[in-house]
mmCIF file of C-alpha atoms in Angstrom:
data_model
loop_
_atom_site.group_PDB
_atom_site.id
_atom_site.type_symbol
_atom_site.label_atom_id
_atom_site.label_comp_id
_atom_site.label_asym_id
_atom_site.label_seq_id
_atom_site.Cartn_x
_atom_site.Cartn_y
_atom_site.Cartn_z
ATOM 1 C CA MET A 854 -37.842 -31.968 -29.891
ATOM 2 C CA LYS A 855 -38.555 -35.414 -27.979
ATOM 3 C CA LEU A 856 -40.507 -37.535 -29.066
ATOM 4 C CA PHE A 857 -41.572 -39.660 -25.949
ATOM 5 C CA HIS A 858 -40.850 -38.526 -22.239
ATOM 6 C CA SER A 859 -40.108 -41.178 -19.725
ATOM 7 C CA THR A 860 -42.991 -39.829 -17.008
ATOM 8 C CA ILE A 861 -44.208 -42.870 -14.311
ATOM 9 C CA PHE A 862 -48.430 -42.515 -14.597
ATOM 10 C CA CYS A 863 -51.221 -44.838 -12.890
ATOM 11 C CA PHE A 864 -53.730 -46.482 -15.269
ATOM 12 C CA LEU A 865 -57.621 -47.607 -14.114
ATOM 13 C CA MET A 866 -57.921 -50.238 -17.849
ATOM 14 C CA ALA A 867 -55.946 -53.426 -19.083
ATOM 15 C CA PHE A 868 -52.518 -53.143 -17.602
ATOM 16 C CA ALA A 869 -49.554 -54.516 -19.784
ATOM 17 C CA SER A 870 -46.208 -53.812 -18.194
ATOM 18 C CA GLY A 871 -46.906 -50.106 -17.913
ATOM 19 C CA GLN A 872 -49.199 -49.059 -20.668
ATOM 20 C CA GLU A 873 -53.188 -48.471 -20.573
ATOM 21 C CA ILE A 874 -54.846 -50.718 -23.369
ATOM 22 C CA LYS A 875 -58.351 -50.095 -24.818
ATOM 23 C CA ILE A 876 -60.202 -52.609 -26.557
ATOM 24 C CA ILE A 877 -62.029 -50.455 -29.182
ATOM 25 C CA HIS A 878 -63.122 -53.669 -31.528
ATOM 26 C CA LYS A 879 -63.227 -57.214 -31.217
ATOM 27 C CA SER A 880 -64.187 -59.542 -33.710
ATOM 28 C CA ASP A 881 -66.366 -62.293 -33.279
ATOM 29 C CA SER A 882 -64.291 -64.723 -35.011
ATOM 30 C CA ILE A 883 -60.944 -64.841 -35.674
ATOM 31 C CA PRO A 884 -59.476 -67.127 -38.596
ATOM 32 C CA ASN A 885 -56.587 -69.791 -38.175
ATOM 33 C CA ILE A 886 -53.287 -68.326 -39.692
ATOM 34 C CA LYS A 887 -49.968 -69.992 -39.505
ATOM 35 C CA GLU A 888 -47.724 -67.114 -39.955
ATOM 36 C CA ARG A 889 -46.496 -65.475 -36.879
ATOM 37 C CA GLY A 890 -44.838 -62.343 -36.898
ATOM 38 C CA LEU A 891 -45.694 -58.669 -37.244
ATOM 39 C CA SER A 892 -46.180 -56.697 -39.771
ATOM 40 C CA PHE A 893 -46.685 -53.388 -40.432
ATOM 41 C CA ILE A 894 -49.431 -52.193 -43.047
ATOM 42 C CA HIS A 895 -48.917 -49.587 -45.792
ATOM 43 C CA GLU A 896 -50.950 -47.116 -46.560
ATOM 44 C CA LYS A 897 -51.291 -48.186 -50.555
ATOM 45 C CA THR A 898 -52.223 -51.883 -49.571
ATOM 46 C CA ASP A 899 -55.744 -52.906 -50.297
ATOM 47 C CA LEU A 900 -57.201 -54.451 -47.384
ATOM 48 C CA ASP A 901 -60.236 -56.129 -48.647
ATOM 49 C CA SER A 902 -59.062 -59.508 -48.138
ATOM 50 C CA TYR A 903 -58.082 -58.770 -45.015
ATOM 51 C CA HIS A 904 -59.462 -60.399 -41.630
ATOM 52 C CA LEU A 905 -59.786 -57.450 -38.923
ATOM 53 C CA VAL A 906 -59.806 -59.190 -35.341
ATOM 54 C CA GLY A 907 -59.577 -56.313 -33.623
ATOM 55 C CA THR A 908 -59.363 -52.220 -33.226
ATOM 56 C CA VAL A 909 -56.648 -51.368 -29.732
ATOM 57 C CA GLN A 910 -55.722 -48.039 -28.428
ATOM 58 C CA VAL A 911 -52.492 -48.311 -26.491
ATOM 59 C CA VAL A 912 -51.548 -44.881 -23.853
ATOM 60 C CA ALA A 913 -48.345 -44.912 -22.640
ATOM 61 C CA SER A 914 -45.101 -42.898 -21.912
ATOM 62 C CA ASN A 915 -42.415 -44.259 -24.208
ATOM 63 C CA PHE A 916 -42.024 -46.262 -27.344
ATOM 64 C CA ASN A 917 -41.159 -49.333 -25.779
ATOM 65 C CA GLU A 918 -44.287 -49.329 -23.904
ATOM 66 C CA VAL A 919 -46.432 -48.844 -27.092
ATOM 67 C CA VAL A 920 -44.469 -51.588 -28.442
ATOM 68 C CA ASN A 921 -45.038 -53.950 -25.347
ATOM 69 C CA GLY A 922 -48.667 -53.125 -25.914
ATOM 70 C CA LEU A 923 -49.215 -53.754 -29.281
ATOM 71 C CA GLN A 924 -47.284 -56.920 -29.032
ATOM 72 C CA SER A 925 -49.309 -58.395 -25.875
ATOM 73 C CA SER A 926 -52.742 -57.418 -28.012
ATOM 74 C CA ALA A 927 -51.652 -59.133 -30.847
ATOM 75 C CA ASN A 928 -50.962 -62.275 -29.026
ATOM 76 C CA ASP A 929 -54.997 -62.037 -27.628
ATOM 77 C CA PHE A 930 -56.232 -61.159 -30.833
ATOM 78 C CA SER A 931 -53.886 -64.062 -32.546
ATOM 79 C CA ALA A 932 -53.355 -60.882 -34.843
ATOM 80 C CA ASN A 933 -49.973 -61.302 -37.487
ATOM 81 C CA ALA A 934 -50.413 -57.784 -39.132
ATOM 82 C CA PHE A 935 -50.960 -54.042 -37.500
ATOM 83 C CA LYS A 936 -52.081 -50.612 -39.195
ATOM 84 C CA LEU A 937 -51.461 -47.487 -37.448
ATOM 85 C CA LYS A 938 -54.945 -45.548 -37.282
ATOM 86 C CA ASN A 939 -54.101 -42.350 -35.849
ATOM 87 C CA PHE A 940 -51.768 -40.973 -32.863
ATOM 88 C CA THR A 941 -51.371 -38.393 -30.616
ATOM 89 C CA ASN A 942 -49.001 -37.010 -27.890
ATOM 90 C CA LYS A 943 -49.931 -34.704 -25.042
ATOM 91 C CA ASN A 944 -49.498 -34.405 -21.073
ATOM 92 C CA GLU A 945 -46.234 -36.436 -21.497
ATOM 93 C CA SER A 946 -48.259 -39.277 -22.759
ATOM 94 C CA ILE A 947 -48.594 -41.091 -26.253
ATOM 95 C CA SER A 948 -52.116 -42.480 -27.715
ATOM 96 C CA VAL A 949 -51.525 -44.952 -30.359
ATOM 97 C CA THR A 950 -54.795 -46.489 -31.936
ATOM 98 C CA MET A 951 -53.883 -49.880 -33.945
ATOM 99 C CA ASP A 952 -55.960 -51.798 -36.049
ATOM 100 C CA LEU A 953 -54.739 -55.574 -35.957
ATOM 101 C CA TYR A 954 -55.684 -57.926 -38.524
ATOM 102 C CA ALA A 955 -54.929 -61.647 -39.309
ATOM 103 C CA VAL A 956 -53.076 -61.814 -42.828
ATOM 104 C CA SER A 957 -52.091 -64.765 -45.050
ATOM 105 C CA LEU A 958 -48.784 -65.374 -46.462
ATOM 106 C CA LYS A 959 -50.012 -64.047 -50.076
ATOM 107 C CA ASP A 960 -51.371 -60.798 -48.596
ATOM 108 C CA LEU A 961 -48.258 -59.988 -46.199
ATOM 109 C CA GLU A 962 -46.167 -60.880 -49.929
ATOM 110 C CA GLN A 963 -48.541 -58.321 -51.584
ATOM 111 C CA ASN A 964 -48.151 -55.780 -48.553
ATOM 112 C CA ASN A 965 -44.332 -56.072 -48.619
ATOM 113 C CA SER A 966 -43.964 -54.953 -52.162
ATOM 114 C CA HIS A 967 -45.718 -51.004 -51.254
ATOM 115 C CA GLY A 968 -42.253 -51.263 -49.133
ATOM 116 C CA GLU A 969 -39.891 -48.533 -50.106
ATOM 117 C CA THR A 970 -36.759 -50.656 -52.337
ATOM 118 C CA ASN A 971 -32.973 -49.702 -51.727
ATOM 119 C CA VAL A 972 -33.603 -46.903 -49.242
ATOM 120 C CA LEU A 973 -31.691 -46.382 -45.925
ATOM 121 C CA TYR A 974 -32.692 -44.775 -42.599
ATOM 122 C CA PHE A 975 -31.174 -43.924 -40.282
ATOM 123 C CA LEU A 976 -32.488 -43.112 -36.732
ATOM 124 C CA GLY A 977 -31.214 -40.525 -34.183
ATOM 125 C CA ASN A 978 -31.091 -40.928 -30.321
ATOM 126 C CA ASP A 979 -32.721 -38.918 -28.016
ATOM 127 C CA SER A 980 -29.526 -37.848 -25.818
ATOM 128 C CA ARG A 981 -27.122 -36.199 -28.402
ATOM 129 C CA THR A 982 -26.239 -35.207 -32.175
ATOM 130 C CA GLN A 983 -24.648 -38.309 -34.044
ATOM 131 C CA LYS A 984 -21.999 -37.888 -36.909
ATOM 132 C CA PHE A 985 -21.096 -40.513 -39.299
ATOM 133 C CA LYS A 986 -20.001 -40.823 -43.244
ATOM 134 C CA ILE A 987 -21.436 -42.293 -46.561
ATOM 135 C CA ASN A 988 -19.121 -42.190 -49.239
ATOM 136 C CA ARG A 989 -16.510 -39.878 -47.047
ATOM 137 C CA GLU A 990 -19.649 -37.335 -47.182
ATOM 138 C CA LYS A 991 -20.210 -36.332 -43.055
ATOM 139 C CA ILE A 992 -23.816 -36.812 -42.338
ATOM 140 C CA ILE A 993 -24.902 -34.979 -39.042
ATOM 141 C CA LEU A 994 -27.934 -36.516 -37.320
ATOM 142 C CA GLU A 995 -29.491 -34.613 -34.506
ATOM 143 C CA SER A 996 -31.363 -36.106 -31.744
ATOM 144 C CA ASP A 997 -34.662 -37.222 -32.230
ATOM 145 C CA LYS A 998 -34.445 -37.066 -35.981
ATOM 146 C CA PHE A 999 -34.022 -39.420 -39.162
ATOM 147 C CA PHE A 1000 -32.039 -39.360 -42.027
ATOM 148 C CA ARG A 1001 -33.093 -40.698 -45.017
ATOM 149 C CA TYR A 1002 -31.145 -42.029 -47.923
ATOM 150 C CA GLU A 1003 -31.693 -44.144 -51.284
ATOM 151 C CA ILE A 1004 -28.981 -46.312 -52.548
ATOM 152 C CA PRO A 1005 -28.147 -44.964 -56.367
ATOM 153 C CA LYS A 1006 -28.931 -47.769 -58.380
ATOM 154 C CA GLY A 1007 -26.060 -49.737 -59.151
ATOM 155 C CA GLU A 1008 -23.823 -48.355 -57.002
ATOM 156 C CA LYS A 1009 -21.806 -49.630 -53.617
ATOM 157 C CA ILE A 1010 -21.849 -47.413 -50.695
ATOM 158 C CA LYS A 1011 -19.667 -47.371 -47.840
ATOM 159 C CA ILE A 1012 -21.033 -46.139 -44.514
ATOM 160 C CA ASN A 1013 -18.491 -45.495 -41.027
ATOM 161 C CA LYS A 1014 -18.876 -44.137 -37.855
ATOM 162 C CA GLY A 1015 -15.830 -43.490 -35.458
ATOM 163 C CA GLY A 1016 -13.169 -43.675 -38.153
ATOM 164 C CA PHE A 1017 -10.834 -46.462 -37.435
ATOM 165 C CA THR A 1018 -11.854 -47.355 -34.073
ATOM 166 C CA GLY A 1019 -15.250 -47.551 -35.056
ATOM 167 C CA MET A 1020 -17.824 -49.075 -37.280
ATOM 168 C CA THR A 1021 -18.070 -49.548 -41.156
ATOM 169 C CA VAL A 1022 -20.767 -51.279 -42.966
ATOM 170 C CA TYR A 1023 -21.302 -51.144 -46.985
ATOM 171 C CA HIS A 1024 -24.530 -52.052 -48.944
ATOM 172 C CA GLN A 1025 -24.904 -52.213 -52.576
ATOM 173 C CA TRP A 1026 -27.785 -51.546 -54.529
ATOM 174 C CA VAL A 1027 -30.173 -54.773 -55.279
ATOM 175 C CA GLN A 1028 -33.322 -55.001 -57.028
ATOM 176 C CA ASP A 1029 -36.586 -54.868 -54.980
ATOM 177 C CA GLN A 1030 -34.291 -54.965 -51.621
ATOM 178 C CA PRO A 1031 -36.592 -53.901 -48.507
ATOM 179 C CA VAL A 1032 -35.870 -50.835 -46.624
ATOM 180 C CA ILE A 1033 -33.103 -51.092 -43.927
ATOM 181 C CA PHE A 1034 -33.054 -49.182 -40.627
ATOM 182 C CA TYR A 1035 -29.982 -47.853 -38.024
ATOM 183 C CA ALA A 1036 -29.905 -47.090 -34.887
ATOM 184 C CA LEU A 1037 -27.462 -44.790 -34.051
ATOM 185 C CA GLY A 1038 -25.830 -44.883 -30.127
ATOM 186 C CA SER A 1039 -27.250 -44.251 -26.816
ATOM 187 C CA GLY A 1040 -30.418 -43.923 -25.840
ATOM 188 C CA ASN A 1041 -32.642 -44.966 -28.968
ATOM 189 C CA VAL A 1042 -34.697 -47.326 -30.263
ATOM 190 C CA SER A 1043 -32.928 -50.548 -31.186
ATOM 191 C CA THR A 1044 -32.725 -54.544 -31.431
ATOM 192 C CA SER A 1045 -33.129 -56.829 -28.586
ATOM 193 C CA GLN A 1046 -33.307 -60.071 -30.905
ATOM 194 C CA SER A 1047 -30.703 -60.997 -33.796
ATOM 195 C CA ASN A 1048 -33.849 -61.261 -36.375
ATOM 196 C CA GLY A 1049 -35.110 -57.856 -35.388
ATOM 197 C CA THR A 1050 -38.471 -58.403 -34.137
ATOM 198 C CA THR A 1051 -38.378 -56.528 -31.297
ATOM 199 C CA LEU A 1052 -37.350 -53.305 -30.291
ATOM 200 C CA ASN A 1053 -36.196 -51.793 -27.476
ATOM 201 C CA ILE A 1054 -34.964 -48.081 -26.333
ATOM 202 C CA GLY A 1055 -31.650 -47.729 -24.337
ATOM 203 C CA PHE A 1056 -29.357 -49.550 -26.069
ATOM 204 C CA ASN A 1057 -26.056 -48.240 -25.189
ATOM 205 C CA THR A 1058 -23.305 -48.424 -27.765
ATOM 206 C CA GLY A 1059 -21.754 -45.683 -30.336
ATOM 207 C CA LYS A 1060 -22.535 -48.258 -33.119
ATOM 208 C CA PHE A 1061 -25.102 -48.985 -35.736
ATOM 209 C CA ILE A 1062 -27.628 -51.119 -34.596
ATOM 210 C CA GLU A 1063 -29.648 -53.063 -37.697
ATOM 211 C CA LEU A 1064 -33.245 -53.251 -37.422
ATOM 212 C CA LYS A 1065 -35.226 -55.114 -39.799
ATOM 213 C CA GLY A 1066 -38.185 -55.361 -37.935
ATOM 214 C CA ASP A 1067 -41.639 -53.859 -38.974
ATOM 215 C CA LEU A 1068 -41.625 -52.139 -35.529
ATOM 216 C CA ALA A 1069 -38.868 -49.679 -36.737
ATOM 217 C CA TYR A 1070 -42.115 -48.134 -39.444
ATOM 218 C CA LEU A 1071 -44.050 -47.485 -36.544
ATOM 219 C CA TYR A 1072 -40.834 -45.344 -34.679
ATOM 220 C CA LEU A 1073 -40.299 -43.819 -37.846
ATOM 221 C CA ASN A 1074 -44.377 -42.751 -38.548
ATOM 222 C CA LEU A 1075 -44.641 -41.718 -34.844
ATOM 223 C CA ASN A 1076 -41.713 -39.899 -35.381
ATOM 224 C CA GLN A 1077 -42.731 -38.223 -38.869
ATOM 225 C CA ALA A 1078 -46.492 -37.505 -37.168
ATOM 226 C CA THR A 1079 -44.855 -36.248 -33.866
ATOM 227 C CA GLU A 1080 -42.997 -33.311 -36.510
ATOM 228 C CA LYS A 1081 -46.106 -32.266 -37.913
ATOM 229 C CA LEU A 1082 -47.735 -31.223 -34.612
#
């Protein structure tokens, strides 16, 4: 099942590199927050001390355009965190509504504590099945699917793709280690910056690409939401 389609279509509202951005709500005041970036807000996070600066709806044809619209909106609203509100996928387009927040460093740390620990996610690409091994156990990951793996407490694991000529990485269980995302191969979401703050589709490689950005959480949540449709 395809998560996103590549159909091109025209928009009548705010333009930002191929997507329609609709401002649903904008706060009259925006606090001066020094912390930058764009953090994914988890479901368990208490929002009482969070300052909602706006709500936007991004309509696009693929995940890249959703991310571009989100990042553009976050810059306009001086937001450094976002929460997925709702999502629809129909007529070869997707509509994603997100709340944007200005959040202090203390609150961001509290939010991050709700994330999974010692968990690896492998995101399959949109063109073909991928194969890799975890401690010699063969994993077959179908296109547009993801695979979740928990690192056993106290253990070190070996991940290999492509045998001797491929790529091998190791992970050790570490107390409170944040979740790690991997993109696999061509045609899928991947990072375009070394710090993993930007995601793109179309990285043409047969290796693992580690994603350390909160935008990977957005991709995963949209994937899971599509599975339920």
